[in-house]
C-alpha positions as a LaTeX table, in Angstrom:
\begin{tabular}{lrrr}
\hline
Residue & $x$ (\AA) & $y$ (\AA) & $z$ (\AA) \\
\hline
Unk1 & $-0.01$ & 0.03 & 0.18 \\
Unk2 & 2.41 & 2.15 & 0.51 \\
Unk3 & 3.16 & 2.65 & $-3.28$ \\
Unk4 & $-0.32$ & 3.82 & $-3.85$ \\
Unk5 & $-0.20$ & 6.32 & $-1.04$ \\
Unk6 & 2.98 & 7.63 & $-2.78$ \\
Unk7 & 1.76 & 7.89 & $-6.07$ \\
Unk8 & $-1.99$ & 9.23 & $-5.23$ \\
Unk9 & $-1.70$ & 13.15 & $-4.83$ \\
Unk10 & $-4.33$ & 13.03 & $-1.86$ \\
Unk11 & $-5.85$ & 10.50 & 0.44 \\
Unk12 & $-9.55$ & 10.49 & $-0.02$ \\
Unk13 & $-11.03$ & 13.44 & 2.09 \\
Unk14 & $-12.99$ & 12.01 & 5.56 \\
Unk15 & $-16.89$ & 13.44 & 4.55 \\
Unk16 & $-16.50$ & 11.04 & 1.21 \\
Unk17 & $-15.61$ & 7.64 & 3.86 \\
Unk18 & $-18.58$ & 9.33 & 6.25 \\
Unk19 & $-21.16$ & 9.39 & 3.28 \\
Unk20 & $-20.08$ & 6.23 & 2.20 \\
Unk21 & $-21.05$ & 4.47 & 5.16 \\
Unk22 & $-24.70$ & 5.94 & 5.26 \\
Unk23 & $-24.91$ & 5.27 & 0.98 \\
Unk24 & $-23.53$ & 1.87 & 1.51 \\
Unk25 & $-26.50$ & 1.11 & $-1.17$ \\
Unk26 & $-24.96$ & 3.12 & $-3.96$ \\
Unk27 & $-21.68$ & 2.32 & $-2.61$ \\
Unk28 & $-21.96$ & $-1.21$ & $-4.12$ \\
Unk29 & $-24.16$ & $-0.71$ & $-7.01$ \\
Unk30 & $-21.24$ & 1.77 & $-7.96$ \\
Unk31 & $-18.75$ & $-0.16$ & $-6.92$ \\
Unk32 & $-20.10$ & $-2.95$ & $-9.39$ \\
Unk33 & $-20.74$ & $-0.69$ & $-12.56$ \\
Unk34 & $-16.84$ & 0.49 & $-11.33$ \\
Unk35 & $-15.93$ & $-3.27$ & $-11.58$ \\
Unk36 & $-17.94$ & $-4.21$ & $-15.03$ \\
Unk37 & $-16.03$ & $-0.53$ & $-16.84$ \\
Unk38 & $-12.74$ & $-1.59$ & $-15.87$ \\
Unk39 & $-13.74$ & $-5.11$ & $-17.01$ \\
Unk40 & $-14.91$ & $-3.41$ & $-20.53$ \\
Unk41 & $-11.63$ & $-0.81$ & $-20.80$ \\
Unk42 & $-9.03$ & $-4.04$ & $-20.06$ \\
Unk43 & $-10.66$ & $-5.42$ & $-23.54$ \\
Unk44 & $-10.79$ & $-2.47$ & $-25.37$ \\
Unk45 & $-7.32$ & $-1.99$ & $-25.09$ \\
Unk46 & $-7.14$ & $-5.91$ & $-25.93$ \\
Unk47 & $-8.55$ & $-5.46$ & $-29.11$ \\
Unk48 & $-6.74$ & $-2.05$ & $-30.01$ \\
Unk49 & $-3.58$ & $-2.58$ & $-29.29$ \\
Unk50 & $-2.54$ & $-5.71$ & $-30.68$ \\
Unk51 & 1.08 & $-5.64$ & $-31.32$ \\
Unk52 & 1.19 & $-5.04$ & $-27.89$ \\
Unk53 & 1.69 & $-8.63$ & $-26.57$ \\
Unk54 & 2.27 & $-8.17$ & $-22.98$ \\
Unk55 & $-0.06$ & $-5.94$ & $-22.91$ \\
Unk56 & $-2.33$ & $-8.39$ & $-24.08$ \\
Unk57 & $-1.27$ & $-10.48$ & $-21.85$ \\
Unk58 & $-1.57$ & $-7.83$ & $-18.82$ \\
Unk59 & $-4.90$ & $-6.97$ & $-20.10$ \\
Unk60 & $-6.25$ & $-9.82$ & $-20.30$ \\
Unk61 & $-5.38$ & $-11.40$ & $-16.71$ \\
Unk62 & $-7.11$ & $-7.96$ & $-15.45$ \\
Unk63 & $-11.03$ & $-8.53$ & $-17.28$ \\
Unk64 & $-10.56$ & $-11.48$ & $-16.21$ \\
Unk65 & $-10.13$ & $-10.75$ & $-12.24$ \\
Unk66 & $-12.66$ & $-7.32$ & $-12.77$ \\
Unk67 & $-15.29$ & $-9.74$ & $-14.15$ \\
Unk68 & $-15.15$ & $-11.87$ & $-11.28$ \\
Unk69 & $-14.99$ & $-8.74$ & $-8.86$ \\
Unk70 & $-18.34$ & $-7.19$ & $-10.65$ \\
Unk71 & $-20.00$ & $-11.10$ & $-9.98$ \\
Unk72 & $-18.69$ & $-11.05$ & $-6.16$ \\
Unk73 & $-20.26$ & $-7.76$ & $-5.50$ \\
Unk74 & $-23.50$ & $-7.98$ & $-7.32$ \\
Unk75 & $-23.61$ & $-11.68$ & $-5.11$ \\
Unk76 & $-23.55$ & $-9.59$ & $-2.41$ \\
Unk77 & $-26.30$ & $-7.18$ & $-3.13$ \\
Unk78 & $-28.40$ & $-10.26$ & $-3.26$ \\
Unk79 & $-27.78$ & $-11.22$ & $-0.07$ \\
Unk80 & $-28.39$ & $-8.19$ & 1.21 \\
Unk81 & $-31.89$ & $-7.38$ & $-1.53$ \\
Unk82 & $-30.31$ & $-4.63$ & $-3.10$ \\
Unk83 & $-31.52$ & $-4.43$ & $-7.04$ \\
Unk84 & $-28.45$ & $-3.94$ & $-9.21$ \\
Unk85 & $-29.69$ & $-0.74$ & $-11.25$ \\
Unk86 & $-27.52$ & 1.59 & $-13.80$ \\
Unk87 & $-27.07$ & 4.57 & $-12.31$ \\
Unk88 & $-25.30$ & 8.25 & $-13.56$ \\
Unk89 & $-21.67$ & 7.70 & $-14.39$ \\
Unk90 & $-19.38$ & 10.00 & $-11.65$ \\
Unk91 & $-16.75$ & 12.91 & $-12.74$ \\
Unk92 & $-14.34$ & 11.17 & $-12.32$ \\
Unk93 & $-13.01$ & 9.24 & $-15.40$ \\
Unk94 & $-14.80$ & 11.53 & $-17.63$ \\
Unk95 & $-12.44$ & 14.47 & $-15.79$ \\
Unk96 & $-9.51$ & 12.44 & $-15.79$ \\
Unk97 & $-10.15$ & 11.34 & $-19.65$ \\
Unk98 & $-9.87$ & 15.23 & $-20.81$ \\
Unk99 & $-6.20$ & 14.92 & $-20.55$ \\
Unk100 & $-5.83$ & 11.73 & $-22.71$ \\
Unk101 & $-3.73$ & 13.88 & $-25.67$ \\
Unk102 & $-5.35$ & 12.22 & $-29.02$ \\
Unk103 & $-3.39$ & 14.08 & $-31.50$ \\
Unk104 & 0.61 & 13.28 & $-30.51$ \\
Unk105 & 0.93 & 9.67 & $-30.44$ \\
Unk106 & $-0.41$ & 9.07 & $-26.52$ \\
Unk107 & $-3.39$ & 8.61 & $-26.43$ \\
Unk108 & $-2.10$ & 5.13 & $-25.04$ \\
Unk109 & 0.02 & 5.84 & $-22.40$ \\
Unk110 & $-2.32$ & 8.61 & $-20.95$ \\
Unk111 & $-5.26$ & 6.25 & $-21.06$ \\
Unk112 & $-2.68$ & 3.15 & $-19.27$ \\
Unk113 & $-1.81$ & 6.30 & $-17.21$ \\
Unk114 & $-6.03$ & 6.94 & $-16.59$ \\
Unk115 & $-6.03$ & 3.61 & $-15.70$ \\
Unk116 & $-3.08$ & 3.08 & $-12.63$ \\
Unk117 & $-5.28$ & 6.48 & $-11.03$ \\
Unk118 & $-8.26$ & 4.87 & $-10.79$ \\
Unk119 & $-6.97$ & 1.43 & $-9.93$ \\
Unk120 & $-4.91$ & 3.05 & $-6.86$ \\
Unk121 & $-7.51$ & 5.21 & $-5.66$ \\
Unk122 & $-9.97$ & 2.13 & $-5.84$ \\
Unk123 & $-7.32$ & 0.36 & $-3.88$ \\
Unk124 & $-6.81$ & 3.37 & $-1.08$ \\
Unk125 & $-10.50$ & 3.61 & $-0.88$ \\
Unk126 & $-11.03$ & 0.06 & 0.10 \\
Unk127 & $-7.80$ & 0.26 & 1.86 \\
Unk128 & $-10.15$ & 3.30 & 3.83 \\
Unk129 & $-13.72$ & 1.70 & 4.53 \\
Unk130 & $-12.21$ & $-1.67$ & 5.10 \\
Unk131 & $-12.06$ & $-1.27$ & 8.87 \\
Unk132 & $-15.56$ & 0.93 & 9.27 \\
Unk133 & $-18.04$ & $-1.48$ & 7.36 \\
Unk134 & $-19.74$ & $-5.03$ & 8.54 \\
Unk135 & $-17.33$ & $-8.17$ & 8.69 \\
Unk136 & $-18.72$ & $-9.08$ & 5.43 \\
Unk137 & $-17.89$ & $-6.28$ & 3.43 \\
Unk138 & $-14.63$ & $-6.48$ & 5.49 \\
Unk139 & $-13.36$ & $-8.94$ & 4.57 \\
Unk140 & $-14.51$ & $-8.52$ & 0.75 \\
Unk141 & $-12.20$ & $-5.17$ & $-0.20$ \\
Unk142 & $-9.49$ & $-6.01$ & 2.35 \\
Unk143 & $-9.65$ & $-9.41$ & $-0.19$ \\
Unk144 & $-9.99$ & $-6.50$ & $-3.25$ \\
Unk145 & $-6.43$ & $-4.85$ & $-1.87$ \\
Unk146 & $-3.93$ & $-7.00$ & $-3.82$ \\
Unk147 & $-5.40$ & $-7.20$ & $-7.40$ \\
Unk148 & $-6.27$ & $-3.75$ & $-6.90$ \\
Unk149 & $-2.81$ & $-2.61$ & $-6.11$ \\
Unk150 & $-1.63$ & $-5.39$ & $-8.81$ \\
Unk151 & $-4.08$ & $-2.96$ & $-11.33$ \\
Unk152 & $-2.16$ & $-0.14$ & $-10.63$ \\
Unk153 & 1.12 & $-1.20$ & $-11.08$ \\
Unk154 & 0.54 & $-3.47$ & $-14.40$ \\
Unk155 & $-0.72$ & $-0.01$ & $-16.06$ \\
Unk156 & 2.45 & 2.29 & $-15.23$ \\
Unk157 & 4.66 & $-0.20$ & $-16.02$ \\
Unk158 & 2.98 & $-0.37$ & $-19.04$ \\
Unk159 & 2.64 & 3.04 & $-19.44$ \\
Unk160 & 6.08 & 3.75 & $-19.32$ \\
Unk161 & 7.19 & 0.62 & $-20.94$ \\
Unk162 & 5.00 & 1.45 & $-24.35$ \\
Unk163 & 5.58 & 5.26 & $-24.12$ \\
Unk164 & 8.22 & 6.89 & $-26.47$ \\
Unk165 & 9.81 & 8.92 & $-23.52$ \\
Unk166 & 9.76 & 9.81 & $-20.14$ \\
Unk167 & 5.61 & 10.13 & $-18.84$ \\
Unk168 & 6.83 & 12.05 & $-15.46$ \\
Unk169 & 5.36 & 15.26 & $-16.42$ \\
Unk170 & 2.69 & 13.55 & $-17.74$ \\
Unk171 & 2.04 & 11.76 & $-13.97$ \\
Unk172 & 1.90 & 15.15 & $-12.19$ \\
Unk173 & $-0.44$ & 16.55 & $-14.95$ \\
Unk174 & $-2.75$ & 13.32 & $-14.11$ \\
Unk175 & $-2.32$ & 13.47 & $-10.47$ \\
Unk176 & $-2.78$ & 17.31 & $-10.26$ \\
Unk177 & $-6.26$ & 16.80 & $-11.63$ \\
Unk178 & $-7.22$ & 13.65 & $-9.56$ \\
Unk179 & $-6.30$ & 15.62 & $-6.62$ \\
Unk180 & $-9.36$ & 18.39 & $-7.57$ \\
Unk181 & $-11.64$ & 16.09 & $-8.27$ \\
Unk182 & $-10.97$ & 13.58 & $-4.89$ \\
Unk183 & $-10.87$ & 16.89 & $-3.10$ \\
Unk184 & $-14.13$ & 19.54 & $-4.58$ \\
Unk185 & $-17.37$ & 19.24 & $-3.41$ \\
Unk186 & $-18.89$ & 16.81 & $-5.22$ \\
Unk187 & $-23.07$ & 17.21 & $-6.62$ \\
Unk188 & $-22.81$ & 13.04 & $-6.87$ \\
Unk189 & $-22.37$ & 10.52 & $-4.33$ \\
Unk190 & $-20.10$ & 7.61 & $-6.04$ \\
Unk191 & $-17.34$ & 5.49 & $-5.80$ \\
Unk192 & $-14.67$ & 7.61 & $-7.30$ \\
Unk193 & $-16.87$ & 10.79 & $-6.26$ \\
Unk194 & $-15.22$ & 14.19 & $-4.22$ \\
Unk195 & $-16.03$ & 15.83 & $-1.07$ \\
Unk196 & $-20.04$ & 15.07 & $-1.06$ \\
Unk197 & $-22.16$ & 18.70 & $-1.34$ \\
\hline
\end{tabular}
């Protein structure tokens, strides 16, 4: 976890943690949606960048794990009689996506950097929430930490390996945007939302 904390520009605000504890139904529904989106993103990268064998291998594993996590969240929801539904997406991923450069050959590395931030933030939030949850969710979220940390590492390693240049400045740009999204007031509560309004 130490590398996650060093990579992220800030910790999740306490106000978000408090909101998560009183909005566990929305938390679980959006968590399921996030797992499904993560699998879809990995599949998209596999289909689009077929000339990168290491990327295809890592994204294949990631997609399988994210779909398993989706299934596990849905099963928890069923046990709790929470109906799965679509929610409007949070501003988080869209805000990070605004930074992706589609004109200078950096689309792939930027997409991978964005993936690293999303996975790192997910990992940090699981770790922050787990001790405060009931035993079932505590065990589940604690159990996700290892795979989420590996997903973050895979995304960041691929971004560095597949970029033709040093990506340090791009990481800093994404970090500034990520901190803004996490620490500013957000109208909707979601798994990756900012400070609740």
